[in-house]
mmCIF file of C-alpha atoms in Angstrom:
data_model
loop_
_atom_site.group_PDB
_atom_site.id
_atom_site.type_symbol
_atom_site.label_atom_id
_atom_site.label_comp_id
_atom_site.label_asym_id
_atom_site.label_seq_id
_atom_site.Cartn_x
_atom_site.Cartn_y
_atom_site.Cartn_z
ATOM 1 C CA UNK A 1 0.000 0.000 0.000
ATOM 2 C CA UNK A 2 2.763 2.305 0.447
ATOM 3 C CA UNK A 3 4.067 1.874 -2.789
ATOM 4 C CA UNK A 4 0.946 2.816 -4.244
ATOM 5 C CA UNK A 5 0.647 5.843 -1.818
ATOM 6 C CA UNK A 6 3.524 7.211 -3.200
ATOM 7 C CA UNK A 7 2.635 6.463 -6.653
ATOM 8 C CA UNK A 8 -0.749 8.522 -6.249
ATOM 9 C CA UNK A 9 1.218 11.056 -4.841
ATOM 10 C CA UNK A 10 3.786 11.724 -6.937
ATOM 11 C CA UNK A 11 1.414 11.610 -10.051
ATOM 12 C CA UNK A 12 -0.176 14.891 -9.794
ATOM 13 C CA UNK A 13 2.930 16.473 -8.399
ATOM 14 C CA UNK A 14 4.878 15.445 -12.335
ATOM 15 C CA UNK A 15 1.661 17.156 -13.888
ATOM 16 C CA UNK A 16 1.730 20.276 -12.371
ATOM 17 C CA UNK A 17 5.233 20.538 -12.254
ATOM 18 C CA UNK A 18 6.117 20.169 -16.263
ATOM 19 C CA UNK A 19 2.666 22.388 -16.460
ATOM 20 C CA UNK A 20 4.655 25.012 -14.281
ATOM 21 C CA UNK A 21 7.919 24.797 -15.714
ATOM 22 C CA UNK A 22 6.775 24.937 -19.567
ATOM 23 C CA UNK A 23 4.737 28.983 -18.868
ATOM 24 C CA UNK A 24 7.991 29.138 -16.535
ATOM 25 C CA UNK A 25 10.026 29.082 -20.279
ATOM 26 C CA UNK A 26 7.429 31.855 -21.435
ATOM 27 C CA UNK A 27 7.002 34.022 -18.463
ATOM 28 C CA UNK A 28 11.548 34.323 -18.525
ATOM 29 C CA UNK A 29 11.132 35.174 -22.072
ATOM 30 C CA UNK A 30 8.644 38.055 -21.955
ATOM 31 C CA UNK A 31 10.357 39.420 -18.593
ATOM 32 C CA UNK A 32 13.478 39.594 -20.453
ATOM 33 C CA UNK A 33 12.106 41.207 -23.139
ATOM 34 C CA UNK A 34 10.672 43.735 -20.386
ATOM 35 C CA UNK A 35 13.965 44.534 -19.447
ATOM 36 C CA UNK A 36 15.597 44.606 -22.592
ATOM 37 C CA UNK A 37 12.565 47.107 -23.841
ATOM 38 C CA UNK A 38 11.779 44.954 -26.869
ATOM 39 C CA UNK A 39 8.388 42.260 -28.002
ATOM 40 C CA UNK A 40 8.825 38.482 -26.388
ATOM 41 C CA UNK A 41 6.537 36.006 -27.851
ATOM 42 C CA UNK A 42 3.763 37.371 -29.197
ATOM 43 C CA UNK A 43 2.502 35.436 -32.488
ATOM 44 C CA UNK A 44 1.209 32.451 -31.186
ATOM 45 C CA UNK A 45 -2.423 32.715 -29.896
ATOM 46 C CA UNK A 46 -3.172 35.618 -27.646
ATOM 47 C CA UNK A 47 0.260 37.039 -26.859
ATOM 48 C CA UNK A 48 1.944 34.182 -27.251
ATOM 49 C CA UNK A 49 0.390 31.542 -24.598
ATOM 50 C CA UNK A 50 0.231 28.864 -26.831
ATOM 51 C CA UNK A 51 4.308 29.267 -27.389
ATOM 52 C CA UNK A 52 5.226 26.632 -24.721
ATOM 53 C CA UNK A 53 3.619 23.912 -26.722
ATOM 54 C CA UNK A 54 4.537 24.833 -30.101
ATOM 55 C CA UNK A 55 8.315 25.164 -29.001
ATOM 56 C CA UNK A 56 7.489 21.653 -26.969
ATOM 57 C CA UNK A 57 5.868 20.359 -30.611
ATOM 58 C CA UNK A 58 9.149 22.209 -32.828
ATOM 59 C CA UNK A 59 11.962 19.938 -30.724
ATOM 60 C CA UNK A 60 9.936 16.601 -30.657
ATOM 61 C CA UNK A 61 9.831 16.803 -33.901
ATOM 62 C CA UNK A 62 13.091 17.890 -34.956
ATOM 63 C CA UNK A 63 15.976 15.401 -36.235
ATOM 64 C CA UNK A 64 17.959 13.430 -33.073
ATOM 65 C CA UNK A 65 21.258 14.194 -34.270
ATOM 66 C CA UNK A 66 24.574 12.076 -33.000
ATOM 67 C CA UNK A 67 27.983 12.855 -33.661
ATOM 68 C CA UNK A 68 29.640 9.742 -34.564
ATOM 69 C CA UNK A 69 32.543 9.938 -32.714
ATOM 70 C CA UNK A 70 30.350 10.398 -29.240
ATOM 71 C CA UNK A 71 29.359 7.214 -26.712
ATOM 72 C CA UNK A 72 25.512 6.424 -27.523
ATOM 73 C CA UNK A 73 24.835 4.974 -24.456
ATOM 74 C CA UNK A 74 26.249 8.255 -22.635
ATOM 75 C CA UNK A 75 24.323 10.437 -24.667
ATOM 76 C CA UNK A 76 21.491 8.808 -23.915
ATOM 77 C CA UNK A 77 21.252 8.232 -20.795
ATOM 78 C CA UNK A 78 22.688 11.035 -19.422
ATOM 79 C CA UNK A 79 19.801 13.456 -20.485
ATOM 80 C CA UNK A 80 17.359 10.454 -19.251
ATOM 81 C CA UNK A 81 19.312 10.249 -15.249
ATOM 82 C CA UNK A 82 19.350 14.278 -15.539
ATOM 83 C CA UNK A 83 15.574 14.694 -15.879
ATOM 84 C CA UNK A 84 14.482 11.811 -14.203
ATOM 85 C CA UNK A 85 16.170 13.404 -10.961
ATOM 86 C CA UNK A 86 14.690 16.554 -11.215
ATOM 87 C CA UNK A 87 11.148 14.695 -11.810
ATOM 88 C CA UNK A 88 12.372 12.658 -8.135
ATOM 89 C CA UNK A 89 12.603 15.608 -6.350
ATOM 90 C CA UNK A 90 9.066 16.529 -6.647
ATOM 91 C CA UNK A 91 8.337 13.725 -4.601
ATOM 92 C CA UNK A 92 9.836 15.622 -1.238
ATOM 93 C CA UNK A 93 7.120 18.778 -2.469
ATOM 94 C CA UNK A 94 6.581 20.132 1.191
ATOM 95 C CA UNK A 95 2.446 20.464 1.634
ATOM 96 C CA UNK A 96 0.503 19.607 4.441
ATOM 97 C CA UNK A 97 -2.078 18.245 2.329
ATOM 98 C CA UNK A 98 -0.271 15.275 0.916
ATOM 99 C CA UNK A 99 -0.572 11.529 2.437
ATOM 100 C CA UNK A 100 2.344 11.082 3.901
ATOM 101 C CA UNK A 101 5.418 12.961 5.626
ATOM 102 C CA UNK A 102 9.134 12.370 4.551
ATOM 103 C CA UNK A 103 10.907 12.430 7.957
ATOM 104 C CA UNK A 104 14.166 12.557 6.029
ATOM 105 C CA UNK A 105 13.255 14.259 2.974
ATOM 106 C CA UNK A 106 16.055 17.362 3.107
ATOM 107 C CA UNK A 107 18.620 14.377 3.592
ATOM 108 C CA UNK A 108 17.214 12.637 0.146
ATOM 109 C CA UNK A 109 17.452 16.078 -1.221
ATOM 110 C CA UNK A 110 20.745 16.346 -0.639
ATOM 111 C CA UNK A 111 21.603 13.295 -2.305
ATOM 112 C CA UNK A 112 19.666 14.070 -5.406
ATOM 113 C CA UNK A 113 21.297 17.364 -5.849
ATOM 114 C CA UNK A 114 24.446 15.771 -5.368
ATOM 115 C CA UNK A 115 24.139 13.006 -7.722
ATOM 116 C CA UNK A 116 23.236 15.535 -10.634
ATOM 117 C CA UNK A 117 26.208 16.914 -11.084
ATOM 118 C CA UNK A 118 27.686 12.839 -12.173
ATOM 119 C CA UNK A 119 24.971 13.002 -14.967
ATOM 120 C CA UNK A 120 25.897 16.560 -16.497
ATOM 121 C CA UNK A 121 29.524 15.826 -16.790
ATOM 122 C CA UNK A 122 28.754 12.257 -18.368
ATOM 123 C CA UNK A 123 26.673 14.320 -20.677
ATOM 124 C CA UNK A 124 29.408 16.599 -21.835
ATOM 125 C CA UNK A 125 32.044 13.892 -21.750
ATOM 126 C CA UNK A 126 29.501 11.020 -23.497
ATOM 127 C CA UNK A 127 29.475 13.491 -26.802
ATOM 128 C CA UNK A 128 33.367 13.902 -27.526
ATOM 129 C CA UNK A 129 33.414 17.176 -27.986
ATOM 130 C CA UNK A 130 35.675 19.238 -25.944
ATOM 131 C CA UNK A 131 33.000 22.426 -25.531
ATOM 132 C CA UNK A 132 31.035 20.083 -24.195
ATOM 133 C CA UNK A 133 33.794 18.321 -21.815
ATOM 134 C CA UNK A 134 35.237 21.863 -20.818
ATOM 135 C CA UNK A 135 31.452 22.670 -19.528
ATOM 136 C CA UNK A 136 30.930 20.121 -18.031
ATOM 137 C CA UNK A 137 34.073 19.977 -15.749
ATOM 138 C CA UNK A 138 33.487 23.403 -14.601
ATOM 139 C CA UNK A 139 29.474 22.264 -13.617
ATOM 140 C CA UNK A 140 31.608 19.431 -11.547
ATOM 141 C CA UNK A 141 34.076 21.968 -10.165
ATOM 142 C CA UNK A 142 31.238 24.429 -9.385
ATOM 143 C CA UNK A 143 29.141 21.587 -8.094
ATOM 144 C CA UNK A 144 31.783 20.471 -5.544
ATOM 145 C CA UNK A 145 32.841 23.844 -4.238
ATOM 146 C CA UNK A 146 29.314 25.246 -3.348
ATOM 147 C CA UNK A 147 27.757 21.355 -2.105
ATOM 148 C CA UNK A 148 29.454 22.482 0.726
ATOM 149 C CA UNK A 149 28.046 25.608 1.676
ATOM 150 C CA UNK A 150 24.901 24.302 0.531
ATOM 151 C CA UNK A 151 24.589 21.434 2.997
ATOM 152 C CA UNK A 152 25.957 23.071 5.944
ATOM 153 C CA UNK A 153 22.982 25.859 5.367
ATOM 154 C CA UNK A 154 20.508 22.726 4.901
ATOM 155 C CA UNK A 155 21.621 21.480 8.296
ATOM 156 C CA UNK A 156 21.426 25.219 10.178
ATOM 157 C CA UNK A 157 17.706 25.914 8.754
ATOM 158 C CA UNK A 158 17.183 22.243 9.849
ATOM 159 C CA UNK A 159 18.363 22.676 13.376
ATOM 160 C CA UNK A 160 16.243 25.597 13.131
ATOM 161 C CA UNK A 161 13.037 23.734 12.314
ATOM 162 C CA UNK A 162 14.294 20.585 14.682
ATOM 163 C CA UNK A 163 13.528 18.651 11.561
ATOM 164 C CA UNK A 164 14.630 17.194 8.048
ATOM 165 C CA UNK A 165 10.767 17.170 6.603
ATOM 166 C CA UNK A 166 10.163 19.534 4.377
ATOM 167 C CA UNK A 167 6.545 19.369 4.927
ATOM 168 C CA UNK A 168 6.920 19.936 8.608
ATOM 169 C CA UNK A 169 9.289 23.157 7.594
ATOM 170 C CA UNK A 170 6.669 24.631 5.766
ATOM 171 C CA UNK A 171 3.936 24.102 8.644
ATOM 172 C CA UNK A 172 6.666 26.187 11.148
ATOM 173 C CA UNK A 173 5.172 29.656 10.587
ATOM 174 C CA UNK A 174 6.124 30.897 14.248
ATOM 175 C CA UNK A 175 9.955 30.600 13.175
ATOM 176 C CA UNK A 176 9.687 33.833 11.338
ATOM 177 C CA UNK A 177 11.640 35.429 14.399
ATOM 178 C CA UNK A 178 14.871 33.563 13.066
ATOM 179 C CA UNK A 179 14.942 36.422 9.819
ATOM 180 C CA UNK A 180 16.838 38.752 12.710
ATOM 181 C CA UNK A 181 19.470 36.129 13.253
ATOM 182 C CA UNK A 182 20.054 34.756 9.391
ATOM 183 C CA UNK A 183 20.363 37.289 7.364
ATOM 184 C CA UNK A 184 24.346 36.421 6.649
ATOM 185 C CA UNK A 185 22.706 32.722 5.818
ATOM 186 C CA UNK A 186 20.126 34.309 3.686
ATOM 187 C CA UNK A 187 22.716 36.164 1.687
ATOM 188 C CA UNK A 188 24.279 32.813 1.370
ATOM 189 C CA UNK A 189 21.570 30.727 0.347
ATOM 190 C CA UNK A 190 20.686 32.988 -2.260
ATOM 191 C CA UNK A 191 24.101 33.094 -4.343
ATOM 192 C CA UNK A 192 24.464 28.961 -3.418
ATOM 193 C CA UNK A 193 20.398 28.935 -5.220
ATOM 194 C CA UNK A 194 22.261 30.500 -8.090
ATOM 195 C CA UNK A 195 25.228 29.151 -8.322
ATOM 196 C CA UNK A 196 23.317 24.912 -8.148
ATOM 197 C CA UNK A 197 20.856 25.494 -10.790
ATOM 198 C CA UNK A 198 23.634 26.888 -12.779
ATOM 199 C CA UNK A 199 22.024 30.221 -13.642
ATOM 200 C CA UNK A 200 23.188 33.614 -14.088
ATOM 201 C CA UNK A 201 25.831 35.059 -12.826
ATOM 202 C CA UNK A 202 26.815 31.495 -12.295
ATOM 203 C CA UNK A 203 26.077 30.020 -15.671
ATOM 204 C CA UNK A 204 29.790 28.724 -16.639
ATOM 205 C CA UNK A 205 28.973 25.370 -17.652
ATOM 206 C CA UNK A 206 26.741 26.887 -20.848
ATOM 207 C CA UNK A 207 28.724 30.193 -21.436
ATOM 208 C CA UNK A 208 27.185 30.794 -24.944
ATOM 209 C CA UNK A 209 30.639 33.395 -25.502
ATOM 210 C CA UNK A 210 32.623 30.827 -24.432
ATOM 211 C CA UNK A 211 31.435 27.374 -25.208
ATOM 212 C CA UNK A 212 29.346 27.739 -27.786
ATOM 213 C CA UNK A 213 26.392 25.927 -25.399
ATOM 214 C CA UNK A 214 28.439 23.954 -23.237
ATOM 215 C CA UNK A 215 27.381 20.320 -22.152
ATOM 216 C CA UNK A 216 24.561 20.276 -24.428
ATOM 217 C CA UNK A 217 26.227 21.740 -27.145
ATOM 218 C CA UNK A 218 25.889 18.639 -29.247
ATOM 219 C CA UNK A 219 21.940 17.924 -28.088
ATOM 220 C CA UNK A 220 19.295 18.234 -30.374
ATOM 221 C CA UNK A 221 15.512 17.212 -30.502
ATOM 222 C CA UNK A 222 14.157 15.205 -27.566
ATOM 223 C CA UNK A 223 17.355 14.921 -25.707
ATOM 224 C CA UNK A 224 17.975 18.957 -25.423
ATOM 225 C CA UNK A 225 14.333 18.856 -24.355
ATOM 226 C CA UNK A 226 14.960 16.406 -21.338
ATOM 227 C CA UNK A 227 18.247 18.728 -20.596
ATOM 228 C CA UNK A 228 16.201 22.339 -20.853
ATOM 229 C CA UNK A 229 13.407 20.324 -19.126
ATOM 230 C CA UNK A 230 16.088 19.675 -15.997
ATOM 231 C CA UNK A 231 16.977 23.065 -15.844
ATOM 232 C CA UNK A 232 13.788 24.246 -15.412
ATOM 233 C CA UNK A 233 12.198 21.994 -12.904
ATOM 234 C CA UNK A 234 15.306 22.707 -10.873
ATOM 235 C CA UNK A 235 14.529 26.248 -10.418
ATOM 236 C CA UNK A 236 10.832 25.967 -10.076
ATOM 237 C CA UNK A 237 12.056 23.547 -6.222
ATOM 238 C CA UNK A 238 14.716 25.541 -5.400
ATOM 239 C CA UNK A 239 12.353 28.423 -5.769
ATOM 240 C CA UNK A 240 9.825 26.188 -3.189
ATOM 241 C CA UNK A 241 12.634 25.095 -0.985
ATOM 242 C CA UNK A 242 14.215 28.604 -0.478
ATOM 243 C CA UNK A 243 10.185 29.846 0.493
ATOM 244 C CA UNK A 244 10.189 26.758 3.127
ATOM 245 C CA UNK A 245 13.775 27.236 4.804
ATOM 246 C CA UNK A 246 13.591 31.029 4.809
ATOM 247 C CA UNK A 247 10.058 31.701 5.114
ATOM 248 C CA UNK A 248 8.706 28.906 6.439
ATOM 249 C CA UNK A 249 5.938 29.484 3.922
ATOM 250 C CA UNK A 250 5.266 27.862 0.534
ATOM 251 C CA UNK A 251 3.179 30.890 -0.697
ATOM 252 C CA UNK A 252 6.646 32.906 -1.190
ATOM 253 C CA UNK A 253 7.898 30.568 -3.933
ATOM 254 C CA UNK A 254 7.089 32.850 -6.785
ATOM 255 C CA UNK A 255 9.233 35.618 -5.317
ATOM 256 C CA UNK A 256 12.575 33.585 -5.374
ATOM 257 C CA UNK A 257 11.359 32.147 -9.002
ATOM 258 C CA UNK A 258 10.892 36.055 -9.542
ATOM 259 C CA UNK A 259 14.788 36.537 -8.563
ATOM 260 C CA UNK A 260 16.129 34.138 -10.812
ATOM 261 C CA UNK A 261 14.505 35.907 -13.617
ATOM 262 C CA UNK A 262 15.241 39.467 -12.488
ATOM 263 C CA UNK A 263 18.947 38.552 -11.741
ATOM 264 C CA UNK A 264 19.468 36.747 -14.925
ATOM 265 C CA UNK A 265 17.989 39.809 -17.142
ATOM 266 C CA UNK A 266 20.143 42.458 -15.061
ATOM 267 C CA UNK A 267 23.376 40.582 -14.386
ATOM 268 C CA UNK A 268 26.307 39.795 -16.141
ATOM 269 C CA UNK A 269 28.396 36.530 -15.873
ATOM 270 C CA UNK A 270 30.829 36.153 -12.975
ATOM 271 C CA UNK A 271 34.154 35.485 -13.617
ATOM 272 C CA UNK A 272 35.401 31.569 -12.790
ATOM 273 C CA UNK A 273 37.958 32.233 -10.385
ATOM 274 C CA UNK A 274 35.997 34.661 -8.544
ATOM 275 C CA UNK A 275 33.587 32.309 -8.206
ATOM 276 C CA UNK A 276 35.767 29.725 -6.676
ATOM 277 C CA UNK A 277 37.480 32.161 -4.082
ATOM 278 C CA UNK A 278 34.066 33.377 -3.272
ATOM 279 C CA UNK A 279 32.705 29.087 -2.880
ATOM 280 C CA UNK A 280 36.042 28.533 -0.450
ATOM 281 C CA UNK A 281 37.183 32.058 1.375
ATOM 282 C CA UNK A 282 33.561 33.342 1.783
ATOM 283 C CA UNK A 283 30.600 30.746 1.663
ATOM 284 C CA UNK A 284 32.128 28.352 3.009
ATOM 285 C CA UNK A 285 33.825 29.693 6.390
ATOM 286 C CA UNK A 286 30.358 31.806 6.776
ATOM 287 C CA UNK A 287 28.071 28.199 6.567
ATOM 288 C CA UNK A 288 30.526 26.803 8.714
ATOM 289 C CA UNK A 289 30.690 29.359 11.360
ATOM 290 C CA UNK A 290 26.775 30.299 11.778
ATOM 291 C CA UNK A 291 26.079 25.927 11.694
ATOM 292 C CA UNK A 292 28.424 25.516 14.695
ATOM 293 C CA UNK A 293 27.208 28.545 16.505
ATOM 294 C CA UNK A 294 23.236 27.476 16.066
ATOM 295 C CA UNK A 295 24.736 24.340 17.658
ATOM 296 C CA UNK A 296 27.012 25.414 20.543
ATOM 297 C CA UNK A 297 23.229 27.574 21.295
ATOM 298 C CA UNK A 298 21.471 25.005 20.974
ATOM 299 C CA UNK A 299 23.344 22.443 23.405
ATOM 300 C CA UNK A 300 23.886 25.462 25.787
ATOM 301 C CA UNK A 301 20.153 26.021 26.090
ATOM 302 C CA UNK A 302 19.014 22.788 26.193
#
């Protein structure tokens, strides 16, 4: 019965996520042509509503095309792992209205997050190209340097909470007294939000002036679709689970979705070894030091 619990949970969870992150694709496109004072979409149906599905219809039907010197199997399956992840981590959505609880859910998060990083470099590596292979070895680099950071602020918004459900989090509203003792951890989870989903400023592993398109330079039809697809559903939770650790509240989710757009349209890129130094001499030390003082209070008082 469990099994089937999860099932009929999960279910309508996929639906309205891929519903979400396809008008995600068309609300970034006409709020960067707000900032950029120019038209977005505007020619399909009534200003341009219908342009999710006919951009969804254009790559299905497009030619799957395979460099012959790249690893099927890689190229395959790496777009397949990538988007099946990001389709897994929907399972942890934190609502008080679902069956069942996850008592370890930020823990499984973690590990998801984690293991995506394995599937992007096997996607730039599978495809022999070395655009590709250059991208994705700086995801893996980035990936590395800001896991770090990134779990240690898990575990202080955990302590916080006195729990790893994400459900529970979100059901916490009296810990919005803790915004007067975060705010360094706030500014931190923010650039770490950034710098996982590989967006802008962070964006190295698909620098267009670069890399041509990075790891999925050599993608095409239904496979770029699963790796866009990814990308997407990625922001859409980290936009939930930043509402739920810093908030407390679900309801906020559109305003960090909001920020990725804003700060993508009005940023440029970072440079790489700025990023790095700012990963290990900054993020890290400041996780670090605000984890083990939430946990010295927390064993002092009891």
């Amino acid at each position: 019965m469990s099994v089937l619990t999860s099932i009929a949970q999960l279910l309508p969870n996929l639906m309205l996520s891929i519903i979400a992150m396809t008008y995600l694709t068309l609300l970034e496109r006409k709020s960067l042509a707000f900032m950029q004072l120019r038209k977005g979409p505007n020619k399909s149906s009534v200003a341009g509503l219908t342009q999710p599905m006919a951009d969804a219809l254009k790559l299905m039907t497009k030619t799957t095309v395979t460099p012959k010197a790249s690893n099927t199997i890689l190229t395959f399956l790496a777009p397949v792992t990538l988007l099946t992840l990001s389709l897994t981590m929907w399972y942890l959505y934190p609502s008080s209205h679902l069956i069942t609880h996850k008592p370890l859910g930020l823990l499984l998060l973690i590990c998801i997050l984690a293991t995506k990083s394995y599937s992007i470099i096997l996607a730039g590596w599978g495809t022999n190209s070395k655009y590709a292979l250059i991208g994705a070895i700086r995801t893996m680099a980035q990936s590395i340097s800001y896991e770090i950071p990134m779990i240690l602020t898990m575990i202080f918004f955990s302590a916080i909470g006195y729990t790893l459900d994400l459900s529970a989090l979100n059901e916490k509203s009296h810990l919005s007294f803790k915004w007067t003792l975060i705010i360094p951890m706030t500014a931190t989870w923010l650039v770490i939000m950034l710098a996982e989903t590989n967006r802008t400023p962070f964006d190295f592993s698909e620098g267009e002036s670069e890399l041509v398109s990075g790891f999925n330079v050599e993608y095409s039809s239904v496979k770029f679709s699963a790796l866009i697809m990814s990308e997407y559903l990625d922001i859409l939770f980290m936009g939930i689970l930043s509402s739920v650790l810093l908030m407390n509240s679900i309801s906020m989710s559109l305003l960090f979705i909001s920020l990725f757009l804003l700060i993508r349209g009005s940023t440029p890129r970072y440079r790489y070894d700025l990023m790095m130094y700012t990963a290990w001499k900054v993020l890290t030390p400041t996780t670090l030091s605000f984890t083990l003082l939430i946990t010295v209070i927390f064993f002092t008082l009891g």
